[in-house]
CSV table of C-alpha atoms in Angstrom, one decimal:
chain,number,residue,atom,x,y,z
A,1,UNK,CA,110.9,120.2,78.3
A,2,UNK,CA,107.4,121.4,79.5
A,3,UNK,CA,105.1,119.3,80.2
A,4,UNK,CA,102.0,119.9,78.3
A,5,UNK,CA,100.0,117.7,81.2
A,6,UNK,CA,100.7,120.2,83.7
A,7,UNK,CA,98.8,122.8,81.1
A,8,UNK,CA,95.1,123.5,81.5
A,9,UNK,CA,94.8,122.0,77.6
A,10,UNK,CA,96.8,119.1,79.6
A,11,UNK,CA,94.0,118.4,82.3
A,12,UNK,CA,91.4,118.8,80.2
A,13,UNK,CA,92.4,116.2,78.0
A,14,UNK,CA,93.0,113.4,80.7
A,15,UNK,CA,90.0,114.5,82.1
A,16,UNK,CA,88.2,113.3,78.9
A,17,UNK,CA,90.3,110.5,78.5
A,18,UNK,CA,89.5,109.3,82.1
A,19,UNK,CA,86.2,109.8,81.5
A,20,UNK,CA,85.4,108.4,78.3
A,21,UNK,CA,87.1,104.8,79.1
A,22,UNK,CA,85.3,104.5,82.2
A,23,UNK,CA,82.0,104.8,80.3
A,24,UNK,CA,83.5,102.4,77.7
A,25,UNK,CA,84.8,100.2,80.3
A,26,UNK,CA,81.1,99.8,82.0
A,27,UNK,CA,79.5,99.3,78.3
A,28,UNK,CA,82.8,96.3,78.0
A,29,UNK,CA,81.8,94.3,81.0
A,30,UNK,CA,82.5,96.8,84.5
A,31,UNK,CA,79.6,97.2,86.9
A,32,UNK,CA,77.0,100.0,85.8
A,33,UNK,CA,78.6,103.4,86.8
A,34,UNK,CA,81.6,101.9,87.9
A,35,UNK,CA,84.0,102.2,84.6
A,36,UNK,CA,86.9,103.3,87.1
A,37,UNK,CA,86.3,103.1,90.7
A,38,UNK,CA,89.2,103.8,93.0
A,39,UNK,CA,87.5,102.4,96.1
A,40,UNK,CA,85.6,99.9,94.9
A,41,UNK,CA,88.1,98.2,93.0
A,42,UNK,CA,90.9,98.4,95.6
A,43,UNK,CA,87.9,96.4,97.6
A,44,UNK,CA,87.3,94.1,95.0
A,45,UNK,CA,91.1,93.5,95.6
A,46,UNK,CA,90.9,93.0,98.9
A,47,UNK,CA,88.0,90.3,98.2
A,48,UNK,CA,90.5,88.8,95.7
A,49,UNK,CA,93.0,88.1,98.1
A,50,UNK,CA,90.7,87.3,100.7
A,51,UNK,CA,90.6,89.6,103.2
A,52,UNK,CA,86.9,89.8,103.7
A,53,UNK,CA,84.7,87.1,102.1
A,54,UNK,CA,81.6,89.0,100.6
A,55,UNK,CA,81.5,86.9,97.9
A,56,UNK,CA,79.5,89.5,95.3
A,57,UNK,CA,82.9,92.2,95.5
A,58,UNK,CA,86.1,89.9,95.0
A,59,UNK,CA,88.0,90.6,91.7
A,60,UNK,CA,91.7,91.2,91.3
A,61,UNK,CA,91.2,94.5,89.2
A,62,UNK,CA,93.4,95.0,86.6
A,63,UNK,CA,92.7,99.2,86.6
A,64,UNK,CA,93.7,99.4,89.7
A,65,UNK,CA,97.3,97.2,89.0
A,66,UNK,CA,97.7,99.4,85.5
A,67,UNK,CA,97.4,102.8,87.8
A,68,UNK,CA,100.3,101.8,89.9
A,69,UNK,CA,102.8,100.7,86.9
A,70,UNK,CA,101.3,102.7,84.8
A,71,UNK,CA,101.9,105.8,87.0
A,72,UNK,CA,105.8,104.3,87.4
A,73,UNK,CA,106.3,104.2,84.3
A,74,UNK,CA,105.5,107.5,83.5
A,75,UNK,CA,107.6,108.9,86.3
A,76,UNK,CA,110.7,106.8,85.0
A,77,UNK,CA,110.2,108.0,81.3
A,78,UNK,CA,110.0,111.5,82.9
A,79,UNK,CA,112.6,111.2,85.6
A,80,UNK,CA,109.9,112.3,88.0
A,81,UNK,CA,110.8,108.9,89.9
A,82,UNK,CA,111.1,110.1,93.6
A,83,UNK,CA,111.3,107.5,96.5
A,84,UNK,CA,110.4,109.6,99.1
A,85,UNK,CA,108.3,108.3,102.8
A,86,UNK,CA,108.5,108.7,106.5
A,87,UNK,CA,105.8,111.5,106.6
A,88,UNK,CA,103.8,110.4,109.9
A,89,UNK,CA,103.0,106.5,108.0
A,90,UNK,CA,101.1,105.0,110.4
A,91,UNK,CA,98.8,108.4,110.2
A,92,UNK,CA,98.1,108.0,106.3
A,93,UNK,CA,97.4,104.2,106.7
A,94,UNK,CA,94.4,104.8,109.0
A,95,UNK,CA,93.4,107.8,106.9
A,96,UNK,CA,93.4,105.1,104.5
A,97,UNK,CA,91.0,102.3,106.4
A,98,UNK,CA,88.7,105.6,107.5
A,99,UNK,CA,88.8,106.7,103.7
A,100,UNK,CA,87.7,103.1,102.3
A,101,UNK,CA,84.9,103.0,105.2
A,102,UNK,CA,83.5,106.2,104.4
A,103,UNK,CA,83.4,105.4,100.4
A,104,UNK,CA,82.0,101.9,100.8
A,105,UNK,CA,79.3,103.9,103.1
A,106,UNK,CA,78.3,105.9,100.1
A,107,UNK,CA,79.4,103.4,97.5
A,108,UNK,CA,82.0,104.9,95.7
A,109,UNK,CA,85.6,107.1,95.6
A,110,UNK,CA,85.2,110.4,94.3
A,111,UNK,CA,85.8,109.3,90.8
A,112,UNK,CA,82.4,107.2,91.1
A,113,UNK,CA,80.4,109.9,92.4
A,114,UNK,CA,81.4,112.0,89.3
A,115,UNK,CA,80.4,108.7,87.3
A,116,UNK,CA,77.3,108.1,88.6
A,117,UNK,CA,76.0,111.7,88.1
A,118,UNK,CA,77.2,111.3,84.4
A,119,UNK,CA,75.0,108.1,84.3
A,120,UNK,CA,72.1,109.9,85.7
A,121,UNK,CA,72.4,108.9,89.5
A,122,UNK,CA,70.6,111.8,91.5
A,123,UNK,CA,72.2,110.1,94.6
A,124,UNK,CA,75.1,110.9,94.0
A,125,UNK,CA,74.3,114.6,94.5
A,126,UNK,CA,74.5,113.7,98.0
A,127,UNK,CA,77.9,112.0,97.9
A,128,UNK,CA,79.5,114.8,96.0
A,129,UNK,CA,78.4,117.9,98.6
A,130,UNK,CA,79.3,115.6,101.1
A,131,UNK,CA,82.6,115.4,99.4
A,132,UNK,CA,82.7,118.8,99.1
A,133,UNK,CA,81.8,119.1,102.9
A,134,UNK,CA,84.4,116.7,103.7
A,135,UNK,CA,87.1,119.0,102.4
A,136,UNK,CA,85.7,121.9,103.2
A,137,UNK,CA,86.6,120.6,106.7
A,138,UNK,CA,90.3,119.7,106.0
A,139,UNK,CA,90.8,123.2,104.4
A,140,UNK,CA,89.6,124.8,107.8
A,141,UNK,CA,92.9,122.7,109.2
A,142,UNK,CA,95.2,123.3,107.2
A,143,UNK,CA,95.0,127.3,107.4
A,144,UNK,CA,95.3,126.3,111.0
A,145,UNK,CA,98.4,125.3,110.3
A,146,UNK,CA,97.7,121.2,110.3
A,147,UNK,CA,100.2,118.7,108.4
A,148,UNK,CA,101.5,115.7,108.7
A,149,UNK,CA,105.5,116.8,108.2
A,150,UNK,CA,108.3,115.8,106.0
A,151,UNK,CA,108.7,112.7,103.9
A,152,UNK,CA,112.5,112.0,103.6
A,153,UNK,CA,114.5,110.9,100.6
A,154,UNK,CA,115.2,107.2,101.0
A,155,UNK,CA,115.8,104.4,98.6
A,156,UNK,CA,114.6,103.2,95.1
A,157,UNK,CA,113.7,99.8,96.4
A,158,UNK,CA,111.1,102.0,99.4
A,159,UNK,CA,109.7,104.2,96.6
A,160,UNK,CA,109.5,100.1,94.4
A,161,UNK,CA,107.6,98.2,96.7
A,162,UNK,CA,103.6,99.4,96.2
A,163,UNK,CA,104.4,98.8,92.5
A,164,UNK,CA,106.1,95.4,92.9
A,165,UNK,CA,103.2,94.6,94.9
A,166,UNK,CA,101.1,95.3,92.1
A,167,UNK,CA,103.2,93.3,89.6
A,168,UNK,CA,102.8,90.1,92.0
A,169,UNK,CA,98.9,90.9,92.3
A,170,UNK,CA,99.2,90.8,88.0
A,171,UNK,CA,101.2,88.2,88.1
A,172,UNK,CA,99.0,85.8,91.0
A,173,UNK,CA,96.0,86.9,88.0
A,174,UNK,CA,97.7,85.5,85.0
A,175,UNK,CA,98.3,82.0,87.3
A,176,UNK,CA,95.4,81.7,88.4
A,177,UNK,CA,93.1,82.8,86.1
A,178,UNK,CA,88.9,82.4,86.6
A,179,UNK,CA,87.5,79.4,85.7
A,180,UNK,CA,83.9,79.3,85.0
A,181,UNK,CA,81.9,78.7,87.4
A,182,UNK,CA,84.6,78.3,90.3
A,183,UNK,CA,84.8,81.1,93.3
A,184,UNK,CA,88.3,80.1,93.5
A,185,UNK,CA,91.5,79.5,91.5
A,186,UNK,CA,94.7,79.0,92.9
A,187,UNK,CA,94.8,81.3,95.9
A,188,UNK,CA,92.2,84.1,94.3
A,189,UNK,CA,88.9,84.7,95.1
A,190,UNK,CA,86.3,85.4,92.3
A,191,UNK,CA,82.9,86.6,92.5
A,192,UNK,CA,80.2,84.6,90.6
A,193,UNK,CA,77.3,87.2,90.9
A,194,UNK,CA,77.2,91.0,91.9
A,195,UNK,CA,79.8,93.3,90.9
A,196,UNK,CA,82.7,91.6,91.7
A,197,UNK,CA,81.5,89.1,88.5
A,198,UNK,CA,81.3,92.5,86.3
A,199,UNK,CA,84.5,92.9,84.0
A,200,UNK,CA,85.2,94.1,80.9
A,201,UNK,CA,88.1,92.2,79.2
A,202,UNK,CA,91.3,92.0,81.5
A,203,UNK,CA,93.8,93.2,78.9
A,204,UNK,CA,91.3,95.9,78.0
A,205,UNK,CA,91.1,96.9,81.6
A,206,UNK,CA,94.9,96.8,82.2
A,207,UNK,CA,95.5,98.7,78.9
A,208,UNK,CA,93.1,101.4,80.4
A,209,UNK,CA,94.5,101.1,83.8
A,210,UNK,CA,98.1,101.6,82.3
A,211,UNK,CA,97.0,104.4,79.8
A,212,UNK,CA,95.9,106.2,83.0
A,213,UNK,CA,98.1,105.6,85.5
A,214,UNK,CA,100.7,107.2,82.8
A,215,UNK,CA,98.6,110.2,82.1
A,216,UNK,CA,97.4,111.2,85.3
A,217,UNK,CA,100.6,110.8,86.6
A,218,UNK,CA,101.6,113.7,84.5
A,219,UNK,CA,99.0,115.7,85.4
A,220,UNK,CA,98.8,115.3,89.0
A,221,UNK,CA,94.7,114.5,88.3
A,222,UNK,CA,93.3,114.8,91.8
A,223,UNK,CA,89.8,115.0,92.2
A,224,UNK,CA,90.1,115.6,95.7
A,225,UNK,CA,92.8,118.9,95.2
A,226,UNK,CA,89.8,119.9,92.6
A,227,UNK,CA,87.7,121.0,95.1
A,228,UNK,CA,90.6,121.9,97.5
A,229,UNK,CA,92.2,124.2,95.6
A,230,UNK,CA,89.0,125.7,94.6
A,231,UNK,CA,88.0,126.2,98.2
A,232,UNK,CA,91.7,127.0,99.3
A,233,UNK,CA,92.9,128.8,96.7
A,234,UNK,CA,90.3,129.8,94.4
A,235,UNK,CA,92.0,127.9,91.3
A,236,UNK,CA,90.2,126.0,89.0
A,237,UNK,CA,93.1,123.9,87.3
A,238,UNK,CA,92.2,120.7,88.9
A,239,UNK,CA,88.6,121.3,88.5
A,240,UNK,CA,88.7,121.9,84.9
A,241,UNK,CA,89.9,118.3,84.6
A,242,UNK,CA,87.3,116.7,86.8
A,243,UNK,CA,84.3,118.8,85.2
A,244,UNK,CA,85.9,117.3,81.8
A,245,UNK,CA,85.6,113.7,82.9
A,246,UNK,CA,82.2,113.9,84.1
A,247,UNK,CA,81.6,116.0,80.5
A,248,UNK,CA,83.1,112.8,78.6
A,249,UNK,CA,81.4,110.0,80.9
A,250,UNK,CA,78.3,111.9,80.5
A,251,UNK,CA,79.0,111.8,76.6
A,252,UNK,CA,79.4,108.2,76.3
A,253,UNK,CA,76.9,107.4,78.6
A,254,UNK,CA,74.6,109.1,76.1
A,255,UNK,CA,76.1,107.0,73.0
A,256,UNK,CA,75.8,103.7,74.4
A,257,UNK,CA,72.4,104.2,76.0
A,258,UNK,CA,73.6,104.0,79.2
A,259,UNK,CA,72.1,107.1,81.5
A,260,UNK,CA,68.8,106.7,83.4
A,261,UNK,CA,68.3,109.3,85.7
A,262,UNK,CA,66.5,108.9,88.9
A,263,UNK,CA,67.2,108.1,92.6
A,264,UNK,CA,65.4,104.6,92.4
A,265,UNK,CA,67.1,101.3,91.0
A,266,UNK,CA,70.8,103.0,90.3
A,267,UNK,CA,73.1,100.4,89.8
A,268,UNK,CA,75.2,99.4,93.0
A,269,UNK,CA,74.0,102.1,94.9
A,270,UNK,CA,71.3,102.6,97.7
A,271,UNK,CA,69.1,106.5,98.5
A,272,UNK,CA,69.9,106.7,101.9
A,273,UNK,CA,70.6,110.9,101.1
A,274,UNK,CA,71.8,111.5,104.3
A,275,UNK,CA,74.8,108.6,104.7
A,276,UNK,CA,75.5,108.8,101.3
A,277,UNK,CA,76.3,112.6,102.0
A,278,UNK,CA,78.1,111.7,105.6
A,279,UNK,CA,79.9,108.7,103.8
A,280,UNK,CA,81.3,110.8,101.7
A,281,UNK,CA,82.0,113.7,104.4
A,282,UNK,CA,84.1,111.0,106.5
A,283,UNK,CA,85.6,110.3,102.9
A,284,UNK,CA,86.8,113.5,101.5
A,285,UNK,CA,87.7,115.0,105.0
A,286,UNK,CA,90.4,111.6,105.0
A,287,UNK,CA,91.4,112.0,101.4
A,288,UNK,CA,92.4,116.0,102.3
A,289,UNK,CA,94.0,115.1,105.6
A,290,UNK,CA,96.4,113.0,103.6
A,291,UNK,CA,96.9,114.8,100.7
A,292,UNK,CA,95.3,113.4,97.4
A,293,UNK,CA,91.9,111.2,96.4
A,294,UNK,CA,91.8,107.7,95.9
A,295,UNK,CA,93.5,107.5,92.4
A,296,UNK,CA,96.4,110.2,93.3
A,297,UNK,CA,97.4,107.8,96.1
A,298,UNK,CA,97.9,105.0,93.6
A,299,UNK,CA,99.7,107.6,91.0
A,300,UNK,CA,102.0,109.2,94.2
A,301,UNK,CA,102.7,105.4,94.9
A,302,UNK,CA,103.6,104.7,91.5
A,303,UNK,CA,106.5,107.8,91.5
A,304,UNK,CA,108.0,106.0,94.8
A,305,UNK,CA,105.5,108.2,97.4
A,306,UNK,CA,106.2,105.3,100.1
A,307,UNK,CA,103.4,107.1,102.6
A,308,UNK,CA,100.8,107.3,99.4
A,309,UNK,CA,101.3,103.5,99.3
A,310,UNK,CA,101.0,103.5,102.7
A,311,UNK,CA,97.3,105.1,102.5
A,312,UNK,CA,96.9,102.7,99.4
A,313,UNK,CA,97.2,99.2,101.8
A,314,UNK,CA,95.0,101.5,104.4
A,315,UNK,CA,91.8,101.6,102.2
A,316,UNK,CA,92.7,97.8,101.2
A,317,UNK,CA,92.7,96.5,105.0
A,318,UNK,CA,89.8,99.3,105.3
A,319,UNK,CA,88.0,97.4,102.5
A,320,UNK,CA,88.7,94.5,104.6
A,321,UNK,CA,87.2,95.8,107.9
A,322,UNK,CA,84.4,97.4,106.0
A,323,UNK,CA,82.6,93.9,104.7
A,324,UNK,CA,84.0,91.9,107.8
A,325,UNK,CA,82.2,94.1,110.3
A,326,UNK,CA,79.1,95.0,108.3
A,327,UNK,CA,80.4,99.0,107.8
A,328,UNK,CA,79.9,98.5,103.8
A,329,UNK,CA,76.5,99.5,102.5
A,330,UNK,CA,74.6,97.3,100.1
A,331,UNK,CA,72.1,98.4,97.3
A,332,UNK,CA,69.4,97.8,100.7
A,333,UNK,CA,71.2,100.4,102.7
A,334,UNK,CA,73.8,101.2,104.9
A,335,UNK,CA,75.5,98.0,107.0
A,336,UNK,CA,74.5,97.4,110.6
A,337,UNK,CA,77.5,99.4,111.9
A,338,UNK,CA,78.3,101.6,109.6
A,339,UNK,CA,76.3,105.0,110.6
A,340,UNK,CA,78.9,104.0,113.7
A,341,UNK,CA,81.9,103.3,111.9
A,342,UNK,CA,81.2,106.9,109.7
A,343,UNK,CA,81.1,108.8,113.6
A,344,UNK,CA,84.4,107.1,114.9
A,345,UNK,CA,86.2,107.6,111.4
A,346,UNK,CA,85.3,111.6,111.7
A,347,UNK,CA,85.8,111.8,115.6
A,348,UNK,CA,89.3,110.0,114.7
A,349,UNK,CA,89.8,112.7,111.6
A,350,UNK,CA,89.0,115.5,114.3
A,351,UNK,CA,91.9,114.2,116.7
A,352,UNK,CA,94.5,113.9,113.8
A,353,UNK,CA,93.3,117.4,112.6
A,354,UNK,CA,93.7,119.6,115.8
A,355,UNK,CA,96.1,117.6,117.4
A,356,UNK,CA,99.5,118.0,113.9
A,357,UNK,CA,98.9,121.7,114.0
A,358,UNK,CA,102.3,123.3,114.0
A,359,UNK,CA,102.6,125.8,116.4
A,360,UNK,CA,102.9,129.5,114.9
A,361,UNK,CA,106.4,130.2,114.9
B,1,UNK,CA,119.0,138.9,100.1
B,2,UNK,CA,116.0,137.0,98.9
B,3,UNK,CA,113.6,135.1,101.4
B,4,UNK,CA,113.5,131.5,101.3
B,5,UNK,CA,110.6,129.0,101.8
B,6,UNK,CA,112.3,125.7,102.7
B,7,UNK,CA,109.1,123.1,101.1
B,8,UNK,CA,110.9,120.0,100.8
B,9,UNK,CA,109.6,116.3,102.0
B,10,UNK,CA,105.9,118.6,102.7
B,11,UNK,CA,102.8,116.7,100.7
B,12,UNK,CA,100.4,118.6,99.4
B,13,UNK,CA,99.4,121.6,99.2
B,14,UNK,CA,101.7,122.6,101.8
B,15,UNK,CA,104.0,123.8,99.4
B,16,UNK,CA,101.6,126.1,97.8
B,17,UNK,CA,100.1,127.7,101.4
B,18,UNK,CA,103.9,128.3,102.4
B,19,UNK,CA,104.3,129.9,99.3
B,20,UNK,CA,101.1,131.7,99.0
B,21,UNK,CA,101.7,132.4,102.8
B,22,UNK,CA,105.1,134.2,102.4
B,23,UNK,CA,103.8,136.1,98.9
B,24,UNK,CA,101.6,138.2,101.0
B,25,UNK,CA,103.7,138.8,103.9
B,26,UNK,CA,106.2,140.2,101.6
B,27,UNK,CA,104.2,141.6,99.0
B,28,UNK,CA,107.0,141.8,96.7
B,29,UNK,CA,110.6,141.4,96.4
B,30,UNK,CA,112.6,138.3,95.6
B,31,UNK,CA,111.2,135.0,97.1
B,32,UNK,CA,113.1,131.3,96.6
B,33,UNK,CA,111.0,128.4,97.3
B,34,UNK,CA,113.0,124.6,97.5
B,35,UNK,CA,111.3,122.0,96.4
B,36,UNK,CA,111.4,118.2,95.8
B,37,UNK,CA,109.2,116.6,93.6
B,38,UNK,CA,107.8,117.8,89.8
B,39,UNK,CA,104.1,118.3,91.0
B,40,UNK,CA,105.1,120.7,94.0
B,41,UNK,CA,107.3,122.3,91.3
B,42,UNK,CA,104.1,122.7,88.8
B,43,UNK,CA,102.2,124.2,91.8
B,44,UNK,CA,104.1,126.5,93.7
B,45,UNK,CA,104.8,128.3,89.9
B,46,UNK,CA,101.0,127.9,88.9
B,47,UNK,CA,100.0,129.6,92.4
B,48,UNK,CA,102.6,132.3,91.9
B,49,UNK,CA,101.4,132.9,88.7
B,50,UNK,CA,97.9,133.3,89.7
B,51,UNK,CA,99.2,136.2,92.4
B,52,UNK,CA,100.6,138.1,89.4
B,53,UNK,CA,104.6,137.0,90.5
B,54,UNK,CA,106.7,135.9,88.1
B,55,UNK,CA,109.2,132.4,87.6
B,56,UNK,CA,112.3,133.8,87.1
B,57,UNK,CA,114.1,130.9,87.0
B,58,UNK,CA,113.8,127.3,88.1
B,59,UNK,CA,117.0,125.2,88.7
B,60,UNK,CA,117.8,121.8,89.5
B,61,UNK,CA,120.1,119.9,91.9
B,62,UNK,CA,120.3,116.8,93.1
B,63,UNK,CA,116.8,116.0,92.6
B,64,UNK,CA,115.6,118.9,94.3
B,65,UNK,CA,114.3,122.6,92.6
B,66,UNK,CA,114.8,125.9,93.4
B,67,UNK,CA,112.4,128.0,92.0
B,68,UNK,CA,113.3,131.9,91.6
B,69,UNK,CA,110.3,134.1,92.1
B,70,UNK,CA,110.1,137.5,91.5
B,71,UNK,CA,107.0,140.0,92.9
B,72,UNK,CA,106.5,144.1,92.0
C-alpha cells in the first residue's frame, strides 16, 4: 500500500493540518503563538513534574503526550513499529539538554518560530536564519563524513518505554487534576499566571496532540530536515510541508483576529535580535547533529527510536537546567547565564561534530 | 554484480548521503541500498528519484528493505 503521507499532496496536507490547530489551539486557551510548541511544552512538562520551579511555565501538556501515542499508534496500525537504539545515547541526550537551552534562549522550537512569524512576530526572523545557520553548520559535518553510528534492533519493550512514559504523565494528569486556585495537586505542579496557566481544553489538546502524532508520523514532518535537505540536497519535500503550516497558521491567525505584526509586545517573546538568532543557531545546529527537530524526536520515539527518546528526556532535564540556572530567557530578555550557556552548548556541538567523523575509507 | 550500500541502524539522512554518495561514483549501473526503517525507505527512493534512477523493486525481510535501484 503507498502511503499517500509520504507524497508531496501528503506533506502538504499535514502541514496545514499542523498549522491550522495550532492557531486554533491558541484562540482555545494555549499561550499567544504557542498553538504547538515542541520546546516549550516539553518545559512546561518538566515544570509539571518539578524539575525546575518557575512557577509561570509548569503544565503537564497534553500535545506533547498525544505526539508520543499518537505517533505509536500510527506506526502499529502501519507496521512501521521499529524498536531500534544504541546509536551513541548518551551523545543524543546532551544534544537534547543543548537543544532545549538554545530554544528557551530564543523562546521557542522550530515549530514556534514558524508560528510566531504567522502571528506577525518580526522576531522571529531572527530565530528562523538562525535556524537556518544552525543547520547550515551541521550539513558542513556531515559531508565531512560526521555521524553518530548504528542503532541496533533490540526489543519492543526498549522501543515502549518513551511512550509508556507518556501514558503515566496522562495518567498522573487525569489523578491529579488542577484545582482552582492551587499550584499543586497530587504530585503536579500547575502554573497560576504566565503561560504555563494558558490551555485550551485538555481533551481538545490531547485530540490534537494524538491527530498529529498519527499524521506526522506518516509523513516524517521534520522541520529541521526542511531546511537540511534543502541545503543538503536541494529537495523541497520537507519544505513544502513547513511553508504549508506557516500558510495555514497564518490563515487562521487572520480569522480569528489574532496577528499583530511588530517586534514590540509579541506574546512570550523578548527582541534581543542577536540571541534570538544565536539561540536558535545553538538550537538547529543540535537538532541536525541528532537527526530530526523537536517534534520528529517525539514521533521517532513513538515508532520505538529508543535514542530519539533519548534526546526527548535530554531537552526535558535541559528544560530543567535552563530555569534552574537562569539560561531561559524571559519576555525582559535573555537569563543571566544564558549568552554563556548558548557559547558552551556550540563549543560542545563543535567537539561532537569534528571529533564522530568516520575516517574516509 | 550490483553494488550495495549497507544503511541499516544509520539515522538520518545518512541513508540518503550514502546513497546519493554511491549514485555518483557509479554513475549508473545496478545499485542495492538495505535499509531498516519506512522513512529511510521513503527517502533513499525519493533521493533516487530526484537523480533521474529508477526503483526497481523494493522487498522486504525481516523487518528490513532492500531497495533495487536502477541508473542509465
Amino acid at each position: 500500500m503507498t502511503n499517500f503521507f509520504a507524497s508531496r499532496k501528503g506533506i502538504v496536507s499535514v502541514g496545514l493540518v499542523i498549522g491550522g490547530l495550532a492557531a486554533l489551539l491558541q484562540y482555545l486557551g494555549n499561550p499567544g503563538n504557542m498553538g504547538i510548541c515542541v520546546a516549550c511544552f516539553e518545559r512546561d512538562i518538566a515544570g509539571a513534574v518539578g524539575l525546575h520551579r518557575a512557577g509561570v511555565v509548569q503544565y503537564m501538556r497534553p500535545e506533547i503526550i498525544g505526539f508520543v501515542l499518537g505517533s505509536l499508534a500510527a506506526a502499529l496500525m502501519g507496521r512501521d513499529f521499529r524498536p531500534r537504539a544504541g546509536s551513541a545515547p548518551i551523545v543524543r541526550f546532551v544534544l537534547g539538554v543543548f537543544a532545549m537551552i538554545g530554544a528557551l534562549v530564543f523562546l521557542g522550537c522550530p515549530w514556534r518560530a514558524i508560528l510566531r512569524l504567522a502571528g506577525g512576530d518580526l522576531n522571529a526572523l531572527y530565530g528562523i536564519a538562525g535556524l537556518i545557520v544552525g543547520i547550515g553548520i551541521g550539513t558542513l559535518f556531515f559531508r565531512q563524513g560526521y555521524n553518530l553510528g548504528r542503532a541496533q534492533k533490540t526489543y519492543s519493550s526498549v522501543g515502549l518505554i518513551m511512550p509508556l512514559i507518556m501514558a503515566g504523565f496522562l495518567a498522573l494528569l487525569f489523578i491529579y487534576p488542577q484545582v482552582a486556585d492551587a499550584a499543586k495537586s497530587g504530585v503536579l505542579f500547575y502554573s497560576l499566571k504566565g503561560p504555563g496557566a494558558m490551555h485550551a481544553p485538555l481533551f481538545i489538546s490531547l485530540g490534537v496532540g494524538l491527530l498529529v502524532g498519527i499524521i506526522a508520523q506518516r509523513s516524517r514532518f521534520c522541520t529541521m530536515g526542511a531546511f537540511r535537505d534543502l541545503i543538503l540536497f536541494k529537495q523541497v519535500h520537507l519544505l513544502s510541508g513547513v511553508i504549508a503550516l506557516l500558510a495555514a497558521a497564518f490563515a487562521v491567525n487572520l480569522i480569528f483576529g489574532q496577528f499583530h505584526m511588530g517586534f514590540e509586545g509579541q506574546p512570550v517573546a523578548h527582541t534581543q535580535s542577536l540571541w534570538n538568532f544565536m539561540g536558535m543557531v545553538l538550537a538547529g545546529l543540535c537538532f541536525a547533529l541528532a537527526g530530526g527537530c523537536p517534534g520528529r524526536q517525539l514521533f521517532m520515539a513513538g515508532e520505538g527510536d529508543g535514542d530519539a527518546a533519548v534526546f526527548v528526556l535530554g531537552m526535558i532535564v535541559g528544560a530543567g537546567f535552563s530555569h534552574n540556572f537562569g539560561l531561559a530567557s524571559s519576555p525582559k530578555g535573555v537569563g543571566p547565564h544564558g549568552i554563556a550557556a548558548v557559547f558552551i552548548g556550540l563549543a560542545i556541538c563543535l567537539f561532537i561534530g569534528f571529533t564522530m567523523r568516520k575516517k574516509a575509507a | 554484480m550490483s553494488e550495495v550500500v549497507d544503511a541499516r541502524g544509520l539515522s538520518c539522512p545518512q541513508p540518503v548521503l550514502d546513497t546519493l554518495a554511491k549514485i555518483t561514483a557509479m554513475g549508473s549501473g545496478e545499485l542495492e541500498v538495505l535499509v531498516d526503517t519506512e522513512a529511510s525507505k521513503e527517502n533513499v527512493a525519493r533521493a533516487a528519484q530526484g537523480k533521474g534512477w529508477k526503483v526497481e523493486s523494493i522487498t522486504e525481510e525481516g523487518g528490513e528493505f532492500r531497495l533495487k535501484l536502477l541508473g542509465d
